[in-house]
Tab-separated table of C-alpha atoms in Angstrom:
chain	number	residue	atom	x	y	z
F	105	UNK	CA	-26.474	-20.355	-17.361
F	106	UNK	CA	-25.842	-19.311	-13.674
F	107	UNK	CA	-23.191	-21.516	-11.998
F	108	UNK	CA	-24.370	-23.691	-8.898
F	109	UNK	CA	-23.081	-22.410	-6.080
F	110	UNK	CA	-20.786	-20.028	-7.607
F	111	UNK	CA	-18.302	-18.254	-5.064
F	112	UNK	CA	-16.302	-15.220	-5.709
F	113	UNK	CA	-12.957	-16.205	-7.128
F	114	UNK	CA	-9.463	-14.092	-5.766
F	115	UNK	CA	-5.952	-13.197	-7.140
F	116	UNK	CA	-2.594	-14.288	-6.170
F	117	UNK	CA	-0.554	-11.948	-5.298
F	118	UNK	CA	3.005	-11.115	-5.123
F	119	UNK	CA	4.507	-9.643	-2.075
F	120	UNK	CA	6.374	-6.342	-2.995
F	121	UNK	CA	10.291	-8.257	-2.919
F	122	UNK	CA	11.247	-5.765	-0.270
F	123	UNK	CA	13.268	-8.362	1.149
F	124	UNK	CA	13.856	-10.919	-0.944
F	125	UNK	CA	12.162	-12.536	-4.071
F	126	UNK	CA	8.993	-11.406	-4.356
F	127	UNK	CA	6.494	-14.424	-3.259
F	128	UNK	CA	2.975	-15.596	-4.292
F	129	UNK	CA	0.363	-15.427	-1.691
F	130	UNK	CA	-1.934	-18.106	-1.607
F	131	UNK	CA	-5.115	-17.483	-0.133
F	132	UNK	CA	-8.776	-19.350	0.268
F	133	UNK	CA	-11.127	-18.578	-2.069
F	134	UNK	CA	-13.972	-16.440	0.075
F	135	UNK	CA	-17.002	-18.597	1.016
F	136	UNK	CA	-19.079	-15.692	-0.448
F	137	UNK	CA	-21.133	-15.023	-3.969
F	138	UNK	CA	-19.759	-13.013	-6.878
F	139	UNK	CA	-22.887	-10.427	-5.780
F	140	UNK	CA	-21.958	-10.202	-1.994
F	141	UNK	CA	-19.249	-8.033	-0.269
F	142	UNK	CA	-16.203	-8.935	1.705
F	143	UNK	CA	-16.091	-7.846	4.754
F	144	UNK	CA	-13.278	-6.531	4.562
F	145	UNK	CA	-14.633	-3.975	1.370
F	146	UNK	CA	-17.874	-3.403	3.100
F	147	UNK	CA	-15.386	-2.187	5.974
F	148	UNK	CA	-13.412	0.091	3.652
F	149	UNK	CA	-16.355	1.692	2.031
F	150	UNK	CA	-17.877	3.177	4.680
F	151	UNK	CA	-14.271	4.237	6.327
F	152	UNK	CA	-13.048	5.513	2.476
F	153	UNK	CA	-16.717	6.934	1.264
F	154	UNK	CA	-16.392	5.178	-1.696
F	155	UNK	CA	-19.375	5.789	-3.531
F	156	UNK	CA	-20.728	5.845	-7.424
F	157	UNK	CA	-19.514	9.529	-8.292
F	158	UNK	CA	-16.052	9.159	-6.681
F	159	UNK	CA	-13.411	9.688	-9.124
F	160	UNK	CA	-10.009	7.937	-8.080
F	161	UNK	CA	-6.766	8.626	-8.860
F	162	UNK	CA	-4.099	5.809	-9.098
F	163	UNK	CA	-0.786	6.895	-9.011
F	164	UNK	CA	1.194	3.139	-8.729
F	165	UNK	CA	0.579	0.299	-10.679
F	166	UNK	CA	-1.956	-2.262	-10.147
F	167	UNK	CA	0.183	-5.381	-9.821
F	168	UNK	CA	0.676	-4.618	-6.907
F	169	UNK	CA	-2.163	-5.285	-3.751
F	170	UNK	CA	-3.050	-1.697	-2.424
F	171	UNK	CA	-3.680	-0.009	-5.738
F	172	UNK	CA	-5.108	-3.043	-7.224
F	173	UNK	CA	-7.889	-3.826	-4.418
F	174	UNK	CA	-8.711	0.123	-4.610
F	175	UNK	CA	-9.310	0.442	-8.196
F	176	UNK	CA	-11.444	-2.883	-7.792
F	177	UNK	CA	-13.329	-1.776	-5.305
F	178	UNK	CA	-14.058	1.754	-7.007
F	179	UNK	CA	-15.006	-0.070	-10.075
F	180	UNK	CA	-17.526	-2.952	-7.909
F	181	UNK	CA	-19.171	1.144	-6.753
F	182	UNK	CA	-19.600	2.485	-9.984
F	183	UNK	CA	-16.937	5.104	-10.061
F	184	UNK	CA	-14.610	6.627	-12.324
F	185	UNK	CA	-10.838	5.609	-12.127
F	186	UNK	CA	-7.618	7.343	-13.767
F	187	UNK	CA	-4.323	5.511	-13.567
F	188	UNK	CA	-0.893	7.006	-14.200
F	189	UNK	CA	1.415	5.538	-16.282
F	190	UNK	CA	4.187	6.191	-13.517
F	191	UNK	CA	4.361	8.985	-10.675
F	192	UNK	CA	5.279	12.672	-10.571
F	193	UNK	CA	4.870	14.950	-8.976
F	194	UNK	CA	3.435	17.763	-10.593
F	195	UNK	CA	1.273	16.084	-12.960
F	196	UNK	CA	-0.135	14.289	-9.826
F	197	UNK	CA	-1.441	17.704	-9.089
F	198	UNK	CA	-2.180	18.513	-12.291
F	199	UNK	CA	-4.884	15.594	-12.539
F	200	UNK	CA	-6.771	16.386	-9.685
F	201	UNK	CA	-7.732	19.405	-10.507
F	202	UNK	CA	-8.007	18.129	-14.446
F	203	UNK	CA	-11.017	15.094	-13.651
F	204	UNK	CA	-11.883	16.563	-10.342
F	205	UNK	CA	-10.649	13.801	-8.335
F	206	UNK	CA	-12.257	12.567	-5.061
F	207	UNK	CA	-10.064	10.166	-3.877
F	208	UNK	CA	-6.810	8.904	-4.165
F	209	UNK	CA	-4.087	6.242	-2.750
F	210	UNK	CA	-0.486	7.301	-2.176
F	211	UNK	CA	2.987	6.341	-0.775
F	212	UNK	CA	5.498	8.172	1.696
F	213	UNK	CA	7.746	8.690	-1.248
F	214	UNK	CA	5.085	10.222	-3.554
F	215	UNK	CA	4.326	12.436	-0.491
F	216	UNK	CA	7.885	13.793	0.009
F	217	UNK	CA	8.130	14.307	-3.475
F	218	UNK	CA	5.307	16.535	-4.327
F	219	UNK	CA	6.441	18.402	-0.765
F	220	UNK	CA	9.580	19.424	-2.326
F	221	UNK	CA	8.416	21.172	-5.443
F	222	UNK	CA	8.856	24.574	-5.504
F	223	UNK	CA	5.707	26.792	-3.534
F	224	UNK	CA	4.950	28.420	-6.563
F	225	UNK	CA	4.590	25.604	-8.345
F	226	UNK	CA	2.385	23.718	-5.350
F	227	UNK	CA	0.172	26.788	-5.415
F	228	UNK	CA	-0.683	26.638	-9.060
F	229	UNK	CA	-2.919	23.714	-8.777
F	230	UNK	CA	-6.315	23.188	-7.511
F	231	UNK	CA	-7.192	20.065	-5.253
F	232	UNK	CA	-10.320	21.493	-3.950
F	233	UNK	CA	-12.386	18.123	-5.111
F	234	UNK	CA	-9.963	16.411	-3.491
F	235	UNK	CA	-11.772	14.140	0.059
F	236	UNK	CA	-10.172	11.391	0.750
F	237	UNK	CA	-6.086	10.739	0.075
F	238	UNK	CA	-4.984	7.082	1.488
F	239	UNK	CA	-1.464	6.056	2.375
F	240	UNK	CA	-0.272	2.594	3.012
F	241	UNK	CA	3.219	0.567	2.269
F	242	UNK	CA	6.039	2.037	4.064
F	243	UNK	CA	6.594	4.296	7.336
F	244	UNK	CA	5.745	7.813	6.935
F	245	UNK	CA	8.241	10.154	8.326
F	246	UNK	CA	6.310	12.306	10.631
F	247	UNK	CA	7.452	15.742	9.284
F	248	UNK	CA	6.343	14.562	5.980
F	249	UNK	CA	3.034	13.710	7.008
F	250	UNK	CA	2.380	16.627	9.554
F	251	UNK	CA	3.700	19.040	6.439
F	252	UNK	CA	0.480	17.129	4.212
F	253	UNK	CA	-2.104	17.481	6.591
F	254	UNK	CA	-1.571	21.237	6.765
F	255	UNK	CA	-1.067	21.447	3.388
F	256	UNK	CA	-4.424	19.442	2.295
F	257	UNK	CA	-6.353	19.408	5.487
F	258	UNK	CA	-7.059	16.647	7.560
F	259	UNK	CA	-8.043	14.715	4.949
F	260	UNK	CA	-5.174	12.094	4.641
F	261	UNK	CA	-5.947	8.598	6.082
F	262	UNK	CA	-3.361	6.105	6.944
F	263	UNK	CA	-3.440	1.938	7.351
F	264	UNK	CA	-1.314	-0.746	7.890
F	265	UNK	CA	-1.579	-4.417	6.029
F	266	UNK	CA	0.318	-6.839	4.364
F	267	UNK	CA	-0.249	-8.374	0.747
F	268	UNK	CA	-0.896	-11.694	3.339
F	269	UNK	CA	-3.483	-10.245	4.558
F	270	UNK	CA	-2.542	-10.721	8.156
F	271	UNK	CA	-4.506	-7.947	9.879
F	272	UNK	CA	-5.297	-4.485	9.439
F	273	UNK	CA	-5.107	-1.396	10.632
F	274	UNK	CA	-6.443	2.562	10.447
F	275	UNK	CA	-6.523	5.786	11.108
F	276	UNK	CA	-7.602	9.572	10.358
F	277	UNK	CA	-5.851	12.691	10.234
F	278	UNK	CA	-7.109	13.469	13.582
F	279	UNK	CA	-6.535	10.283	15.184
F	280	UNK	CA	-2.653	10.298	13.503
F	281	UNK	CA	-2.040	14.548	15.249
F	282	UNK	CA	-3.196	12.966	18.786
F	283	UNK	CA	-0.874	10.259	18.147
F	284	UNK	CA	2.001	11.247	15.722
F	285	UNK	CA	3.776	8.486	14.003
F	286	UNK	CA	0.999	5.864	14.380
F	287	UNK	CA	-0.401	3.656	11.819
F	288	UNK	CA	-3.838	3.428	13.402
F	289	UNK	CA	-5.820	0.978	15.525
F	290	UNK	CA	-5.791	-2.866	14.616
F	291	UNK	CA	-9.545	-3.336	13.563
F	292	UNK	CA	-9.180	-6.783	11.569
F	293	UNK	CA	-7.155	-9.349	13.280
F	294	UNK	CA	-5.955	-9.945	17.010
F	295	UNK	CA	-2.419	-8.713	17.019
F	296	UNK	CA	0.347	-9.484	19.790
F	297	UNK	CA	3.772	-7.738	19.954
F	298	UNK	CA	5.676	-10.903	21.039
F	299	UNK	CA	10.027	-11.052	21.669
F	300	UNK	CA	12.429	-13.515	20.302
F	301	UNK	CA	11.349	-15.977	23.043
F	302	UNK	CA	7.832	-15.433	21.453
F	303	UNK	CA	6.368	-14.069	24.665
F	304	UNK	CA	4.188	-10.826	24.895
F	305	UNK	CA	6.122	-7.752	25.428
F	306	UNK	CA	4.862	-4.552	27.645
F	307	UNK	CA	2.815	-1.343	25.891
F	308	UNK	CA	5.534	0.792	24.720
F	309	UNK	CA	8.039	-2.322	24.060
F	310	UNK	CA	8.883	-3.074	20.390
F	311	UNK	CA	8.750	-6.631	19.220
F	312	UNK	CA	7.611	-8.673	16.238
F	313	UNK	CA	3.841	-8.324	14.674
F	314	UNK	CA	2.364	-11.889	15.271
F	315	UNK	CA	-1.634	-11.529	13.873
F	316	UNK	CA	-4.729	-14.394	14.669
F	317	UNK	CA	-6.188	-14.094	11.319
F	318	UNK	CA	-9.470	-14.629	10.300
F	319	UNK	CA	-7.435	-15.213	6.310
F	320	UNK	CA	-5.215	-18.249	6.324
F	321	UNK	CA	-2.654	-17.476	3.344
F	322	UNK	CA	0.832	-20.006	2.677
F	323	UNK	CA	3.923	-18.767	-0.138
F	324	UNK	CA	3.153	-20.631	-3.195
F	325	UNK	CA	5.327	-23.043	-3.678
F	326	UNK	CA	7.519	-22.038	-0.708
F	327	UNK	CA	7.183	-24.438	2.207
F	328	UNK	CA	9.621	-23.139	4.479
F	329	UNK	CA	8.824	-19.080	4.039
F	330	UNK	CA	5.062	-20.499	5.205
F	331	UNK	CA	6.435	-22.250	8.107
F	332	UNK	CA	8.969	-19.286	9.190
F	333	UNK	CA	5.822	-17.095	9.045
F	334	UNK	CA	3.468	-19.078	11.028
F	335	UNK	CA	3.668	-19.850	14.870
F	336	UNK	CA	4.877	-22.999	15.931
F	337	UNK	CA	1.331	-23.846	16.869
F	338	UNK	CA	0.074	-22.548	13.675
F	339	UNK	CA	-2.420	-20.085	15.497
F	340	UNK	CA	-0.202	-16.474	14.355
F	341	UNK	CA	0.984	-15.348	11.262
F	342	UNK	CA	3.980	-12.884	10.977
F	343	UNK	CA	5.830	-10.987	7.762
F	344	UNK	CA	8.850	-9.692	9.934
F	345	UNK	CA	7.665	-6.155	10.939
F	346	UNK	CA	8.523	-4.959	14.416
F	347	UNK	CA	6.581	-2.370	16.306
F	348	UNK	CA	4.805	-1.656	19.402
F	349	UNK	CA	1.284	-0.453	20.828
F	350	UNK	CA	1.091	2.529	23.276
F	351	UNK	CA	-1.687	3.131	26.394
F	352	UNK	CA	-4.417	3.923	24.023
F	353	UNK	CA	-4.021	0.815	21.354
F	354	UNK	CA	-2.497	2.599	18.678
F	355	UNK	CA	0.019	0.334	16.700
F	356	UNK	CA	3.300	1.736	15.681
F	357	UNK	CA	5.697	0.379	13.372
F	358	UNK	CA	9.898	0.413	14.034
F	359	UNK	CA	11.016	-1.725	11.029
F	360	UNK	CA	11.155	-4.905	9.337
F	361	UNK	CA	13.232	-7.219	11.584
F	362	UNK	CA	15.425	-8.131	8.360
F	363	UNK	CA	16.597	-4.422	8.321
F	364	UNK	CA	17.938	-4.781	11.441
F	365	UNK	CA	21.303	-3.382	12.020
F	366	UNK	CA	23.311	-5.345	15.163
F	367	UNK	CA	26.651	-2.843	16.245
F	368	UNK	CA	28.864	-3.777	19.266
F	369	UNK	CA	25.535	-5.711	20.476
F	370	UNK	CA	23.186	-3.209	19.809
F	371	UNK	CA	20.061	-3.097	17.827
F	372	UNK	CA	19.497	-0.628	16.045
F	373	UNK	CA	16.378	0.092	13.258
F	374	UNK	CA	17.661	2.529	10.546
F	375	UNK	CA	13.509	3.761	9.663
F	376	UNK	CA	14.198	6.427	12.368
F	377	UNK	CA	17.766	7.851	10.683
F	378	UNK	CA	16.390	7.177	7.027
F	379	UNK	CA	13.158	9.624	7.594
F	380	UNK	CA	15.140	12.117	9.619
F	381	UNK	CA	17.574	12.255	6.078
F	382	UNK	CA	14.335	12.638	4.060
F	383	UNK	CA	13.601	15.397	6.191
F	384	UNK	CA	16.392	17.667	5.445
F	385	UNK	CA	15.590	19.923	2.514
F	386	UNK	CA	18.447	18.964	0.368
F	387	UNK	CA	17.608	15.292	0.543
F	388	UNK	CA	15.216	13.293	-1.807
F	389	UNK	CA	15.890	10.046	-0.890
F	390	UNK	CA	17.843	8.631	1.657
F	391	UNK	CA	18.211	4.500	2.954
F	392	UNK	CA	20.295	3.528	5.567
F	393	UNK	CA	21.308	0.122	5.978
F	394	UNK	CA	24.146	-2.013	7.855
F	395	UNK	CA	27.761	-2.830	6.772
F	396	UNK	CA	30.741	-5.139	8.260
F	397	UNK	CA	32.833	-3.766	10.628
F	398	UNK	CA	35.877	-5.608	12.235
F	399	UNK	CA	35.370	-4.595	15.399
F	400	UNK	CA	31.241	-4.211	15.799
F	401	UNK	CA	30.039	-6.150	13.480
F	402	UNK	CA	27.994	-3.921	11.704
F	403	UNK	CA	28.170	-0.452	11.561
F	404	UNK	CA	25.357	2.441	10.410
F	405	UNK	CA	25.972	3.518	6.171
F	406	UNK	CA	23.827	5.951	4.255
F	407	UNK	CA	23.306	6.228	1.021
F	408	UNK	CA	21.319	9.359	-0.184
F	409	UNK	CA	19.968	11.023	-3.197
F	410	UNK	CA	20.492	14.561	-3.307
F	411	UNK	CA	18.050	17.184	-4.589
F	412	UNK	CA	18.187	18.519	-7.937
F	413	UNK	CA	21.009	21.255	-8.081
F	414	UNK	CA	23.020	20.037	-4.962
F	415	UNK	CA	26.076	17.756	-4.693
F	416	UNK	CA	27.121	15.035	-2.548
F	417	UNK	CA	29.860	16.394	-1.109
F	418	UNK	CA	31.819	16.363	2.272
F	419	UNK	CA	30.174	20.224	3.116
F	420	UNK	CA	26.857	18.230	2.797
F	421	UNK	CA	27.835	15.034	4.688
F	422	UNK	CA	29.207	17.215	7.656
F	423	UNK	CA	25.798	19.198	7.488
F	424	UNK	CA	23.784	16.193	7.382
F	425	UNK	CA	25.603	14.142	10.274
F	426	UNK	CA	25.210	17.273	11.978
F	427	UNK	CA	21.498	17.658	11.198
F	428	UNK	CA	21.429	13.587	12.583
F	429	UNK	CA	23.270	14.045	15.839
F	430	UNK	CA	20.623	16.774	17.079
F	431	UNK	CA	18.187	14.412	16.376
F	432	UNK	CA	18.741	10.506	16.784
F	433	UNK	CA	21.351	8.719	19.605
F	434	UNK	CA	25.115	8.023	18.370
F	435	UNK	CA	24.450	4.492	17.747
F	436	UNK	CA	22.392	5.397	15.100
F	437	UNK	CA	24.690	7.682	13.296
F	438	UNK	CA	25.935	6.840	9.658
F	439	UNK	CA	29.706	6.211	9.532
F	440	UNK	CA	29.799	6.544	6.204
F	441	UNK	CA	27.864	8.390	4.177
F	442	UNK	CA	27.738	7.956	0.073
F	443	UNK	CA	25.866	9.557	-3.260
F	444	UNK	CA	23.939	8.382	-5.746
F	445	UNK	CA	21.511	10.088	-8.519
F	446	UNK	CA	18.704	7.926	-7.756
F	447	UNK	CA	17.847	5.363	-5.280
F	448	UNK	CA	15.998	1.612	-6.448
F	449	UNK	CA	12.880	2.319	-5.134
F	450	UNK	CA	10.015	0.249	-6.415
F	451	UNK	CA	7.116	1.409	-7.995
F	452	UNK	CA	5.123	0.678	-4.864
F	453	UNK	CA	7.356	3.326	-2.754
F	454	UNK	CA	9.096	0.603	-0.936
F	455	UNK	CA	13.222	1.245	-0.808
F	456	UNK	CA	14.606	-2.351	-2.404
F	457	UNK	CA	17.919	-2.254	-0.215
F	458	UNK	CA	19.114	-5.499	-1.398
């Protein structure tokens, strides 16, 4: 028997832990029936083309939000879905060609990963079927994603959200080469870039995210997390990121305000030194993060994974700090720079620097 007034139920889900515990997000249930769409899907479909004969590709695992509301949605169209039991690389490729994939989420990581395989080996495959490739859940470096779109066309489509469910925003290849470095246009949500004082800051200015949501959400059994993301008035909701919007309304992110570094009174985001490091070509992964100093405070460390077949050495720190100082202010150069074989990077793509 059919359930009176029956509305279409949700999940609660985790925020990745990128800076801290990973929390519960509580949200409303939607006021709508099992058989209607969310808004927010009927959005995505016609901005994805997700239709009956896509097949998707899901290279991270569904606990967390992005892959999880993709392979939903693909399976509420009809379509096929193949999930990976973890990423790389080349079998990435490998499957696309193999079930003739038509669309596909990714992260930064995955992208930088696949870039670095040998051109022979990149050449083998065929991703011909290939029409739609997403990527959401950490800054792109813009090498990284300039190096994609003109090695798979301008087929790669970016957005920015939050597990919260704060806002959203989106863009196209084209959209992204006009405006390098952007994550797109808010289109749900009213956004304001606001300072510490909580007052709007000028185009071009970065500041906190603050978002009037149309979803209400509060950390499940976590009182104080909900109050330090909400607005004193309770009208905006925040989850830490900083970033400004230039003349034309494109949003771009700088950081999570947690990552932060503060030397000799200066603020300094590492995002821009960490994708400059994943850059190089004898980098794989690279996070750069703040340390005591005496003297400032904090000062500028990196930590970075080398490629396969070269060591961390001090020939390769001096060529990397010289690679930097080209490229980014002195403030922003590592003191210190250290090795390791592999970075803790979640399965979601996000770098867990605790």
């Amino acid at each position: 028997h059919a359930i009176e007034d029956e509305v279409l139920g949700t999940s609660m889900l985790y925020s990745s832990g990128t800076t801290g515990r990973p929390k519960g997000i509580i949200r409303p249930l939607p006021p709508q029936a099992p058989a209607e769409p969310l808004p927010l899907y009927s959005f995505l479909l016609n901005l994805w083309q997700y239709r009956e004969d896509m097949i998707y590709l899901s290279p991270a695992p569904l606990y967390h939000s992005a892959p999880q509301a993709a392979v939903n949605l693909t399976l509420r169209m009809g379509g096929t879905v193949v999930i990976m039991e973890r990423f790389d690389a080349e079998q990435y490729l490998s499957l696309i060609g193999q079930y003739q994939v038509t669309h596909s989420q990714l992260v930064p990581t995955m992208f930088s990963r696949m870039l670095k395989l040998p051109e022979t080996v990149r050449e083998q495959y065929d991703l011909s079927t290939l029409e739609i490739a997403i990527h959401a859940a950490a800054p792109c470096p813009v090498l990284v994603k300039q190096q994609m779109i003109e090695w798979w066309g301008p087929i790669i489509h970016e957005y920015y959200g939050a597990t919260e469910g704060l806002g959203f925003a989106a863009c196209n290849s084209e959209e992204w080469l006009s405006h390098p470095g952007t994550v797109g246009k808010v289109v749900l949500g009213e956004l304001s870039v606001l300072g510490d004082d909580m007052q709007p800051l000028p185009l071009g200015e970065p500041g906190t995210l603050w978002f009037k949501s149309a979803t209400e959400f509060q950390y499940h059994r976590d009182e104080e997390k909900t109050r330090e993301a909400t607005s004193s008035d309770g009208s905006m909701t925040t989850v830490g990121d900083v970033g400004y919007v230039d003349a034309d309304g494109f949003l771009y992110l700088t950081d999570r305000k947690t990552f932060m570094i503060i030397s000799g009174g200066v603020n300094i985001y590492p995002q821009e030194t960490e994708d400059l490091l994943i850059s190089h070509p004898k980098v794989a992964d690279a996070a750069v993060f703040g340390v005591p100093n005496q003297d400032l405070g904090e000062e500028v460390k990196a930590v970075v994974q080398p490629i396969a077949g070269v060591a961390g050495d001090d020939s390769v720190t001096e060529e990397l700090l010289q690679y930097l100082s080209e490229r980014v202010s002195r403030q922003k150069l590592p003191r210190s720079i250290d090795y390791r074989d592999e970075l803790p990077r979640l399965p979601t793509g996000k770098l867990y620097k605790r």
